[in-house]
Coordinates of C-alpha atoms in Angstrom, one line a residue:
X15 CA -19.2 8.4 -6.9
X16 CA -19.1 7.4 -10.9
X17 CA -16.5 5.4 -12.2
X18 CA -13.8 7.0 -13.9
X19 CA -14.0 4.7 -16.5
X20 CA -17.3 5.5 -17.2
X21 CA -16.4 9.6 -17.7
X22 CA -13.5 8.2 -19.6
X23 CA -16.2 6.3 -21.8
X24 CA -18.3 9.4 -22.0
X25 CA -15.9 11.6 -23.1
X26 CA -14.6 9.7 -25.9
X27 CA -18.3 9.6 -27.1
X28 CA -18.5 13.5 -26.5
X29 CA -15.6 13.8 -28.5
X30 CA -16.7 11.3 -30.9
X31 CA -20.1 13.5 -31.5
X32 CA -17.7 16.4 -33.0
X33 CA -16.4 18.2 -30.2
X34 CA -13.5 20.1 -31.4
X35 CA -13.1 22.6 -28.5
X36 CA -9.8 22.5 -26.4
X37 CA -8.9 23.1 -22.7
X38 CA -6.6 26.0 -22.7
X39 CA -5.3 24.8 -19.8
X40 CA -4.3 21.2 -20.4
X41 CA -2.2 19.6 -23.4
X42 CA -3.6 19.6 -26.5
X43 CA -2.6 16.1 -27.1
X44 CA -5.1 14.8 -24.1
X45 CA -8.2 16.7 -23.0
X46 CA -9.2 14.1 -20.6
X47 CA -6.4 12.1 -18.6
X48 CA -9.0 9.4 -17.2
X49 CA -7.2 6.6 -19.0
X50 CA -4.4 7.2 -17.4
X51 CA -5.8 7.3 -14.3
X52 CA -7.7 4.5 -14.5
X53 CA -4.3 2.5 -14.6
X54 CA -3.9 3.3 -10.9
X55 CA -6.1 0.7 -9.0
X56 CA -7.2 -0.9 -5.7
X57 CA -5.5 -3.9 -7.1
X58 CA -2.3 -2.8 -7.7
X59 CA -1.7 -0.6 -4.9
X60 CA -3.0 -3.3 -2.6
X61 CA -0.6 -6.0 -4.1
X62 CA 3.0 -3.3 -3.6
X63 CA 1.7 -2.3 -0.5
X64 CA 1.4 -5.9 1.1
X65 CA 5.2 -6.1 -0.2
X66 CA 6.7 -2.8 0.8
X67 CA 4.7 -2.9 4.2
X68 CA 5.8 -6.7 4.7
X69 CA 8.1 -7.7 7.4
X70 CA 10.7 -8.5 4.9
X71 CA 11.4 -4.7 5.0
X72 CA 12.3 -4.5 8.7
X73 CA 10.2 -1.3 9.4
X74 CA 12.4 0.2 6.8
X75 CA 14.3 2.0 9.6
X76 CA 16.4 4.8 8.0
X77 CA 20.1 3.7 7.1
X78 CA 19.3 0.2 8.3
X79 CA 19.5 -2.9 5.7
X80 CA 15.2 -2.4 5.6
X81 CA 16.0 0.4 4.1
X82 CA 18.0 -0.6 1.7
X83 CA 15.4 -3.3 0.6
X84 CA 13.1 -0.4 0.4
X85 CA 15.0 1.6 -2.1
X86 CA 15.7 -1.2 -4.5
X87 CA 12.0 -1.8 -4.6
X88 CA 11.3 1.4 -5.6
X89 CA 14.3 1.4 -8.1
X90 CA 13.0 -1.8 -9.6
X91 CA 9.4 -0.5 -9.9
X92 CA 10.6 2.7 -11.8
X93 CA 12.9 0.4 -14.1
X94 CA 9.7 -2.0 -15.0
X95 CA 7.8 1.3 -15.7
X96 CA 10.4 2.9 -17.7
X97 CA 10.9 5.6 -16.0
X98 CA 14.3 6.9 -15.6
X99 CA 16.3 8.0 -12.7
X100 CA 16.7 12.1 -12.2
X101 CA 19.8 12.0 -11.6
X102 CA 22.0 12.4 -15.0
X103 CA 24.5 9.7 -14.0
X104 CA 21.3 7.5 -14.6
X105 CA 21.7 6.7 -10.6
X106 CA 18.0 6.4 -8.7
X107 CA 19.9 7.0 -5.7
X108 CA 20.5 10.2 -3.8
X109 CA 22.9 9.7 -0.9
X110 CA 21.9 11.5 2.2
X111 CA 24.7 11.5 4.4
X112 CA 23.7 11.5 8.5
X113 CA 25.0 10.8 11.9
X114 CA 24.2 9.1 14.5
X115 CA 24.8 11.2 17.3
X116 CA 26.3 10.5 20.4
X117 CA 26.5 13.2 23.7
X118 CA 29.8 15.3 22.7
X119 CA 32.5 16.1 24.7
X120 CA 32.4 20.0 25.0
X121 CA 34.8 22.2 27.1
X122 CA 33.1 26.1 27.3
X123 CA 34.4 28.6 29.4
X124 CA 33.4 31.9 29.2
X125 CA 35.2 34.8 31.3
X126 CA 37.0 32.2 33.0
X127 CA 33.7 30.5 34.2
X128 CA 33.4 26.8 33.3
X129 CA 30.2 25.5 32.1
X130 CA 28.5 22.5 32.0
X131 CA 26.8 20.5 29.2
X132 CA 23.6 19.6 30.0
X133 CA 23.7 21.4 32.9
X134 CA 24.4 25.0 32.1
X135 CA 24.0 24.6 28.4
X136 CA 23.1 22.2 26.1
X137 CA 25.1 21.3 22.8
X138 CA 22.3 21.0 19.9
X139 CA 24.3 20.8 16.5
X140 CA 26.4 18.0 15.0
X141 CA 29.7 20.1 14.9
X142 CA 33.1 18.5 13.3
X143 CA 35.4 18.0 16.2
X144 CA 37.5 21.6 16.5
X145 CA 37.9 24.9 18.5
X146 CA 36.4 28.3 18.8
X147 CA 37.5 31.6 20.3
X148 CA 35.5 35.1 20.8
X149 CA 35.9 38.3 22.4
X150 CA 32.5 39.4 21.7
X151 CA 29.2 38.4 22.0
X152 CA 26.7 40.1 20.4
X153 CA 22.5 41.0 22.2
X154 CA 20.1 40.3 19.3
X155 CA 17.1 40.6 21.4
X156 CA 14.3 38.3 19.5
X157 CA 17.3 37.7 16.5
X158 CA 14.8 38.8 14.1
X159 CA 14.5 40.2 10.5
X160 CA 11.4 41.2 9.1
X161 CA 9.7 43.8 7.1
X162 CA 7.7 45.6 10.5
X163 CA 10.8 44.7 13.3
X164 CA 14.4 44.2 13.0
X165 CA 17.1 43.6 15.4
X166 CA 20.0 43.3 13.0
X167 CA 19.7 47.2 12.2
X168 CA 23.2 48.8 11.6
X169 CA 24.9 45.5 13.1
X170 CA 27.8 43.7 11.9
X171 CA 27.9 39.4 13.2
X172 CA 30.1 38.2 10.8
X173 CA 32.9 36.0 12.8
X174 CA 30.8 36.8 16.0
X175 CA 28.9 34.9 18.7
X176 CA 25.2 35.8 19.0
X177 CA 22.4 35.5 21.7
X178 CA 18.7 35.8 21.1
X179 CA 15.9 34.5 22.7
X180 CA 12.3 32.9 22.0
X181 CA 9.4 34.6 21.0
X182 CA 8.5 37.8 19.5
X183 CA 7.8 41.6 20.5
X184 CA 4.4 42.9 21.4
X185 CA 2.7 46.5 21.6
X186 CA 1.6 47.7 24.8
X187 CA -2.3 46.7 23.9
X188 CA -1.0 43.0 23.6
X189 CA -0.9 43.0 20.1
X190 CA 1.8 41.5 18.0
X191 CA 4.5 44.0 16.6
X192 CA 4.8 41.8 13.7
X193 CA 1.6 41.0 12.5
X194 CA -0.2 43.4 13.9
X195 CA -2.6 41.5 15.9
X196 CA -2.9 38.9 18.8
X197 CA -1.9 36.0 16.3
X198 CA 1.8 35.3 16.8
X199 CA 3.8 35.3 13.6
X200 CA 6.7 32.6 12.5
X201 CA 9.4 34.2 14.6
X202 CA 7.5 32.6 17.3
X203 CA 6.2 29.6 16.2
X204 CA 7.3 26.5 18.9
X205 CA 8.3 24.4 16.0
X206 CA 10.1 26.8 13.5
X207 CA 11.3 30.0 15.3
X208 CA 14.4 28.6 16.5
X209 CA 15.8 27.1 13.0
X210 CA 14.3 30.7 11.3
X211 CA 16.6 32.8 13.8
X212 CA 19.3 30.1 13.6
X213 CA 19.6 30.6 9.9
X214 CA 19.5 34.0 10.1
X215 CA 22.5 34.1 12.3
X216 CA 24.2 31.8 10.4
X217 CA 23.6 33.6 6.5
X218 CA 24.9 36.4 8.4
X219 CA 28.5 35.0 9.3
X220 CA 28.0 34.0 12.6
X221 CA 30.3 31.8 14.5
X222 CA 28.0 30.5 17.1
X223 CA 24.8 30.8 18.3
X224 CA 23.7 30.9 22.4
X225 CA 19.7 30.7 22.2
X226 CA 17.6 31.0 25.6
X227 CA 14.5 29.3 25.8
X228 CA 13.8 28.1 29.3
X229 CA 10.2 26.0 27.7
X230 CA 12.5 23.6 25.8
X231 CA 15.7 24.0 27.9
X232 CA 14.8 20.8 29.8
X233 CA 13.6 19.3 27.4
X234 CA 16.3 19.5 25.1
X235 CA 19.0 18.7 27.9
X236 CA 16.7 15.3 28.2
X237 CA 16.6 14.2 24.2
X238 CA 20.7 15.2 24.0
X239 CA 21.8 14.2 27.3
X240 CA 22.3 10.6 26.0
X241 CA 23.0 8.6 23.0
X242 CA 19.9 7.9 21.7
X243 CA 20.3 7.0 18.0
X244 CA 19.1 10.6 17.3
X245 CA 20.1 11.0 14.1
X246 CA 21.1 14.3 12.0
X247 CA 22.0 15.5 8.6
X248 CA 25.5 16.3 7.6
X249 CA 25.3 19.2 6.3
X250 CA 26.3 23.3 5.6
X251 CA 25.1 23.3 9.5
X252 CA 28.0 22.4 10.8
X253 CA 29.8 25.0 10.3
X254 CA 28.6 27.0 13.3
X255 CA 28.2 26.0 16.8
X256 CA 24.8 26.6 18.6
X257 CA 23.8 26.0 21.9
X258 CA 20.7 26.5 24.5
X259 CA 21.3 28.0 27.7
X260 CA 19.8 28.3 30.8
X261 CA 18.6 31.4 32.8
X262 CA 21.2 31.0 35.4
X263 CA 23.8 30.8 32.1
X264 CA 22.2 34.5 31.1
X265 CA 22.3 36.2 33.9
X266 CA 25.9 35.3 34.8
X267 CA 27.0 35.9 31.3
X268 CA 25.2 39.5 31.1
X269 CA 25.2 40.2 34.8
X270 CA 21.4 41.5 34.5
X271 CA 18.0 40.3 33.3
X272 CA 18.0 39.6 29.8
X273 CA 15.4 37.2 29.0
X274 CA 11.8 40.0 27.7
X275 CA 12.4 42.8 25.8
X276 CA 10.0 44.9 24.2
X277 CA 10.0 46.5 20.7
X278 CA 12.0 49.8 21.7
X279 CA 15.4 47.0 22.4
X280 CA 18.5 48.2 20.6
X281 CA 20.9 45.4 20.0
X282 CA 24.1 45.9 22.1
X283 CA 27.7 44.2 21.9
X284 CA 29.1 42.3 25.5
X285 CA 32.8 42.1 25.8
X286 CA 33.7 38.9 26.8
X287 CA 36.3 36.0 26.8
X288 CA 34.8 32.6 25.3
X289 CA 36.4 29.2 25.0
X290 CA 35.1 26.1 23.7
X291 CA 36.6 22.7 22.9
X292 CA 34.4 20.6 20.9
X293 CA 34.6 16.6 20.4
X294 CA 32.1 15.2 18.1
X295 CA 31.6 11.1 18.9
X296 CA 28.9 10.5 16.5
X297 CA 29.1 8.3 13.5
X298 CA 28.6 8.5 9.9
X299 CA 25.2 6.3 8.7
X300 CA 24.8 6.1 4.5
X301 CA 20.9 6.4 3.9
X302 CA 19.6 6.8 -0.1
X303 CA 16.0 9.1 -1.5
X304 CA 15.2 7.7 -4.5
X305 CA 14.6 9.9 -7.4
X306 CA 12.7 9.2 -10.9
X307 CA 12.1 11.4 -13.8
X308 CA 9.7 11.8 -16.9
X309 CA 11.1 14.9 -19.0
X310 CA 8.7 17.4 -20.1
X311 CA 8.1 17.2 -23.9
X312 CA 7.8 21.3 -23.9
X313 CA 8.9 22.5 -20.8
X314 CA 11.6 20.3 -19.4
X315 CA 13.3 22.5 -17.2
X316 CA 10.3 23.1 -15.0
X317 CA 9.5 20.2 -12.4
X318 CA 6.7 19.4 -10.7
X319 CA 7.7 17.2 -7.7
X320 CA 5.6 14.1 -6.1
X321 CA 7.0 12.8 -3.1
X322 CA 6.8 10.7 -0.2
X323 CA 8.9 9.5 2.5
X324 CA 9.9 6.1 2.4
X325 CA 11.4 5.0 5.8
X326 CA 9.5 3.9 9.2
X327 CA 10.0 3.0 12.4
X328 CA 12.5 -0.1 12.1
X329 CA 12.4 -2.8 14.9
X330 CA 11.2 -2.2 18.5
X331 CA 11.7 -4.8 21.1
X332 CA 11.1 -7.2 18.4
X333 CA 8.1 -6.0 16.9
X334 CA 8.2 -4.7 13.3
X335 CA 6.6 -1.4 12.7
X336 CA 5.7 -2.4 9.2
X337 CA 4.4 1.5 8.5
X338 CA 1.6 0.5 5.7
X339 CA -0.1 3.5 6.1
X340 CA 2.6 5.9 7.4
X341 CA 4.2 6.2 4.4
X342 CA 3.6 2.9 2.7
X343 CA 0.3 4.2 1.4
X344 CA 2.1 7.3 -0.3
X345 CA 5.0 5.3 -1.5
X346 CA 3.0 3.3 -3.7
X347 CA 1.0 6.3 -4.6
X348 CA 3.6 7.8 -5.9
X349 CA 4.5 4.1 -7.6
X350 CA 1.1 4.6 -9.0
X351 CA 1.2 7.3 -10.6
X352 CA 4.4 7.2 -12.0
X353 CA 3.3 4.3 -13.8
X354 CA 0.3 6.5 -15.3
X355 CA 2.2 9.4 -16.3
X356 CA 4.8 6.5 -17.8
X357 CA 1.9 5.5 -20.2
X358 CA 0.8 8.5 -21.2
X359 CA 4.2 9.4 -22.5
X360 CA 4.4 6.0 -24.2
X361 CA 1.5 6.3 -26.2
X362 CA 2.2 10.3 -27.1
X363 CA 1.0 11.7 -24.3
X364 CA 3.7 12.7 -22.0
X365 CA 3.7 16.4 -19.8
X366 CA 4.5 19.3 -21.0
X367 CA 6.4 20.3 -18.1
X368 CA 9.0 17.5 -15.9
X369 CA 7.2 15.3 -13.2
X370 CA 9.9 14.4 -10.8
X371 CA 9.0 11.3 -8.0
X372 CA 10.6 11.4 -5.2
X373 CA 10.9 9.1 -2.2
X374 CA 12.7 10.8 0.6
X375 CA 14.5 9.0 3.7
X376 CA 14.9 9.9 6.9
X377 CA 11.4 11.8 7.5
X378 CA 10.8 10.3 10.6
X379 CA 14.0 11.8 12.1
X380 CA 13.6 14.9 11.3
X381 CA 12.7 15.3 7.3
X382 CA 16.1 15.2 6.9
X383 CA 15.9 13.2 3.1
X384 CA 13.9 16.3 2.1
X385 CA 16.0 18.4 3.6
X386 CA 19.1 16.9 2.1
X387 CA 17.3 17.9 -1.3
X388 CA 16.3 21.3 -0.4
X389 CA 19.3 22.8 1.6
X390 CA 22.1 20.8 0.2
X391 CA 21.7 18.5 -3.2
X392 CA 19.0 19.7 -5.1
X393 CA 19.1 17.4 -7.9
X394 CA 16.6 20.1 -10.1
X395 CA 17.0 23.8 -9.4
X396 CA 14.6 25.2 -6.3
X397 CA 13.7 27.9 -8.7
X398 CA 12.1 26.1 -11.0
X399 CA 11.0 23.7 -9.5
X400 CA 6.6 24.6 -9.8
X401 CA 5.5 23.1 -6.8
X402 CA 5.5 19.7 -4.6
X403 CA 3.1 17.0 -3.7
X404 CA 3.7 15.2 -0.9
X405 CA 1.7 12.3 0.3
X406 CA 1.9 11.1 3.8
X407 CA -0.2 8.6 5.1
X408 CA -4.0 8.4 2.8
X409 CA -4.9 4.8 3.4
X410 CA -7.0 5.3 6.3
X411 CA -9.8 7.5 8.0
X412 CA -9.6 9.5 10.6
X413 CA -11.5 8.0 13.9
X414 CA -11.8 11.6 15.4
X415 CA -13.4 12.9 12.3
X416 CA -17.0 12.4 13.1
X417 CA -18.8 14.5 9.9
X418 CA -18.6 14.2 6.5
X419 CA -17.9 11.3 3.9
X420 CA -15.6 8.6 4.5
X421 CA -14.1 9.6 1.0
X422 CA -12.2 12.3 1.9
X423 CA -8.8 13.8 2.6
X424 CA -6.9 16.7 4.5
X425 CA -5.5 19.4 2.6
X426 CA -2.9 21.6 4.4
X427 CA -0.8 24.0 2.3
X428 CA -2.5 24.3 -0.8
X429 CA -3.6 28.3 -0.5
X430 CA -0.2 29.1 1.8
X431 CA 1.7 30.3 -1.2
X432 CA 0.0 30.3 -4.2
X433 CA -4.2 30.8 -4.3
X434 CA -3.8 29.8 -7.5
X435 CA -2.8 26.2 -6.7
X436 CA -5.9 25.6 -4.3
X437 CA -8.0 27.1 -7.1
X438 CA -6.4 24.4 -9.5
X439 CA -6.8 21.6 -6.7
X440 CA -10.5 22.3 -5.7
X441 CA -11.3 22.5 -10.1
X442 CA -9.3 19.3 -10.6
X443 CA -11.4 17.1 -7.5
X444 CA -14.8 18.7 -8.7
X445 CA -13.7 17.9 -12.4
X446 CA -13.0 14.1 -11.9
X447 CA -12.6 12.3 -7.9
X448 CA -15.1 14.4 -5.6
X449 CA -13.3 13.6 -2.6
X450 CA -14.2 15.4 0.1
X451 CA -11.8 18.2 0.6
X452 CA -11.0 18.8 4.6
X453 CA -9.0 21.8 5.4
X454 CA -9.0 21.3 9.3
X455 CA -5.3 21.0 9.6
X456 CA -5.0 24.0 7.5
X457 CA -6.0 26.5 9.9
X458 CA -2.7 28.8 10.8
X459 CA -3.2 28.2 14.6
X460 CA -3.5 24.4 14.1
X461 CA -2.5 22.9 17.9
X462 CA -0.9 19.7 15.8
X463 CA 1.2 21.6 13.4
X464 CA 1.2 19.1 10.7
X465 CA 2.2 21.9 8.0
X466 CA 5.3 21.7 10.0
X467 CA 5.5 18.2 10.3
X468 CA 6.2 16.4 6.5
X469 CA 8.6 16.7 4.1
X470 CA 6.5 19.4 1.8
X471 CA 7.4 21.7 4.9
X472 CA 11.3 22.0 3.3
X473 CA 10.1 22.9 -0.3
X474 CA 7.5 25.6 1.0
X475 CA 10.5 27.3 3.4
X476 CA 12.0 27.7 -0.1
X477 CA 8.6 29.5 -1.5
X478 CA 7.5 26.5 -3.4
X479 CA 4.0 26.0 -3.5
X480 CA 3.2 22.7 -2.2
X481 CA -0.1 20.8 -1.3
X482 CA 0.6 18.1 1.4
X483 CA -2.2 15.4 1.6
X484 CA -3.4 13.4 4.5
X485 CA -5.7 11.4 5.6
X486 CA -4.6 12.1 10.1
X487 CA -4.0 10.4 12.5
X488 CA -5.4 7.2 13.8
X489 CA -5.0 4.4 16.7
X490 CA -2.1 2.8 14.9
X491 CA -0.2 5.7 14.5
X492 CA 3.7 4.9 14.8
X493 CA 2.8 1.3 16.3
X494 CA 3.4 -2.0 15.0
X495 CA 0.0 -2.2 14.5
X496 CA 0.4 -0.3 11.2
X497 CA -0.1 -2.9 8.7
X498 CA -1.7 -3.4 5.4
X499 CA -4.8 -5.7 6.2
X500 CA -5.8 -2.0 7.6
X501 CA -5.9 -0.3 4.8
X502 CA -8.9 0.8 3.1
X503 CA -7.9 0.2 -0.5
X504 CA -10.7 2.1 -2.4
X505 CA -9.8 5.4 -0.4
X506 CA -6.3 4.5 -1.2
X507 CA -6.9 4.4 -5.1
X508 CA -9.4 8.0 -5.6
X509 CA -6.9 9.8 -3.1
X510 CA -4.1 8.6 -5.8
X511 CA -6.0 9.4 -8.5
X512 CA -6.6 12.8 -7.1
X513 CA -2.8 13.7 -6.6
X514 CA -2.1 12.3 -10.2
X515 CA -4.7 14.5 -11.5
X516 CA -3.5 17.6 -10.0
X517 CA 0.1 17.0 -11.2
X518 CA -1.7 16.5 -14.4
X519 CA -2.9 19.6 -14.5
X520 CA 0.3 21.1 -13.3
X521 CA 2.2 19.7 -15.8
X522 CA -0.1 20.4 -18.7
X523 CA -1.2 23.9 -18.4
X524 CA 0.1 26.8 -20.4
X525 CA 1.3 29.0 -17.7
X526 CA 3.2 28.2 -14.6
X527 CA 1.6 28.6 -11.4
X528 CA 2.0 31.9 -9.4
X529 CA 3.7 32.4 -6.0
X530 CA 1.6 35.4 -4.4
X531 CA 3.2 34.5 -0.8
X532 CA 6.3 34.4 1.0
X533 CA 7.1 32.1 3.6

């Protein structure tokens, strides 16, 4: 691999020969951001990581005074760099309000019939304490909405309770109604249909929500059976009650078999009489993203987003789970290249369009920093907002990863939404890093599901294109063994440099990027 310096070097001669030709992509001001990105360096990534990873941080456990030590870091780091907070009350921090939940006392009846939490049903949102009353509850079948199969065809929910169940509908030849083959679609998918239909429900003026999915209903009952220190986001949520039920639950509710349907299903409205009396014991927990800004000299109002989470796993029977490569190693990445981009704008360089860094809380229960952002506080409109970065874990290799260069990286969700952001991405690497590109975990059927899994996941549910980078998996993974003497610094700095010249690119070009997909 050459240095960068030394295409930095070359290029100046180039240009220094009488080269007078211009990308028509990139700003006019800088054809060749190499300077920039030579800023970002083993050294200096090595020397924040040691800190933030340290076990001065506690784990940096989300809401707990680690955390807090964490964010002020960051803040710190942005001040030195000058770069200001997003935010227009100059404040770095975004509050993120979350509970800690605690099992719920709930009281549901429903044609005189008392069920049991846990036992019967299981309670799975963070509802304010309060009361709910229905006459009706309303058969959605799969509870889905989509261009080839819809159960919400000349039906009214508003103010109603609604049952659905998992999965999708399929032709006689096995096929999927939806997509059209044997691939299963999102309405599906283990880790997204139920949030999808929940959603649904809820845009639609539901009042609550009875979902039957007998694969998860034990599971489920296990993880909210007890206080756990699970904890979830405050947020527009709570305004509707949902629940998991079990098949002895459906059949006494319907008095028949309600748990397959097939494509032909019509939905239908049950009369009956339900009851619930809901006490939330969980308690409020104050957690903080951190946001940074350098404004666009031409384009202001469109944002390209950098992110990374910054929390961990806290304190475990007295071992600190210092996190240095999950997501220490993107935390100071994005430290890294803010610092760059900083620089450039000093010295009369700065993007065209708005780079925005954020580092997100709470990712490791739930992505519920980013989700805070997305669903509930944007701090910069969704809509023009180009796309999002998000680094999680790129300071080590992969042990299972047997071919290839050890410089490489995964790419998952580049060419989801936009073809031409994976175009840009593959021009940028050949262009200047020549990492090894690895699109294993890109694959739609991917067992592991880490498109699903990091905070990019909230922005592309919004239909912004987004490019998550990641190096997997390894044997420290979420143990206390995750520290910075493991990191393999050198990776670390071209997989930086990478991101910062993609946002580069981003930033600079003339024309926005084009969403040819839809979530």
């Amino acid at each position: 691999m050459k240095s960068l310096l030394s295409i930095a070097a070359l290029s100046l001669l180039f240009i220094a020969c009488g080269s007078s030709q211009k990308s028509k992509t990139t700003s006019s001001k800088v054809t060749d951001p190499s300077v920039y990105a030579a800023t970002i360096t083993q050294a200096d990534l090595k020397t924040a990581l040691y800190q933030f990873a340290s076990d001065e941080f506690e784990g940096r456990e989300t809401g707990a005074e680690g955390q807090k030590k964490a964010i002020k870091f960051l803040k710190d780091h942005y001040i030195s760099f000058g770069v200001p907070a997003a935010k227009k009350d100059g404040d770095y921090y975004q509050n993120v309000p979350l509970e800690v939940q605690s099992k719920p006392d709930v009281a549901l009846t429903i044609n005189g019939q008392a069920l049991k939490n846990i036992e019967d049903f299981v309670s799975i949102n963070p509802m304010e304490t309060s009361q709910l009353q229905a006459t009706e509850i309303v058969n959605l079948g799969y509870g889905i909405q989509d261009d080839a199969f819809s159960n919400y065809d000349n039906i009214d929910i508003k103010d109603k309770v609604v049952f659905f169940i998992n999965g999708e509908p399929k032709n006689p030849d096995g096929t999927y109604v939806i997509s059209g083959t044997k691939t299963a679609s999102k309405w599906s998918n283990f880790r997204e249909e139920f949030a999808l239909k929940r959603d649904l429900a809820q845009e639609k003026g539901a009042k609550a929500v009875l979902y039957y999915n007998p694969d998860v209903f034990a599971m489920a009952a296990l993880r909210y059976g007890t206080s756990s220190g699970r904890m979830s986001l405050v947020g527009k949520e709570k305004s509707m009650f949902y629940f998991l039920v079990n098949t002895p639950t459906v059949k006494a509710l319907f008095n028949k078999d309600v748990t397959s349907y097939d494509k032909s299903f019509k939905n239908e409205t049950l009369t009956a009489n339900l009851n619930l009396d809901f006490t939330n014991n969980s308690k409020a927990l104050a957690s903080e993203n951190v946001a940074a800004i350098i404004r666009g000299s031409e384009k202001p109002d469109e944002y390209i987003i950098v992110s990374a989470h910054l929390d961990h796993e806290g304190i475990k029977k007295g071992e600190v789970y210092n996190g240095a490569d999950d997501d220490g190693s993107g935390t100071v990445a994005v430290l890294e290249i803010a610092q760059a981009f900083a620089k450039a704008k000093k010295e009369g360089h700065g993007p065209k369009r708005s780079i925005v860094f954020l580092n997100v809380t709470g990712e490791e229960k739930g992505l519920l920093g980013s989700r805070h952002y997305t669903d509930n506080d944007p701090i910069f409109p969704l809509a023009n907002t180009v796309a999002n970065l998000n680094i999680d874990m790129i300071g080590r290799t992969d042990p299972e990863r047997k071919e290839g260069d050890r410089n490489y990286i995964y790419l998952i969700g580049s060419d989801k939404l936009s073809t031409e952001l994976h175009d840009i991405s593959e021009m940028v690497n050949t262009k200047y890093t020549n990492v090894e590109l690895d699109y294993t975990y890109n694959e739609e059927n991917d067992p592991n599901r880490f498109y699903y899994r990091s905070d990019h996941y909230n922005f592309a549910k919004n239909n912004i294109p987004v490019i998550f980078y990641f190096n997997g998996t390894h044997d420290d993974y979420h143990r206390a063994s995750d520290t910075p003497d493991k990191i393999e610094y050198d990776l670390l700095e071209n997989r930086t440099r990478l991101v910062f010249y993609t946002a580069w690119e981003l930033a600079n070009r003339e024309d926005r990027i084009v969403v040819d997909k839809g979530e």
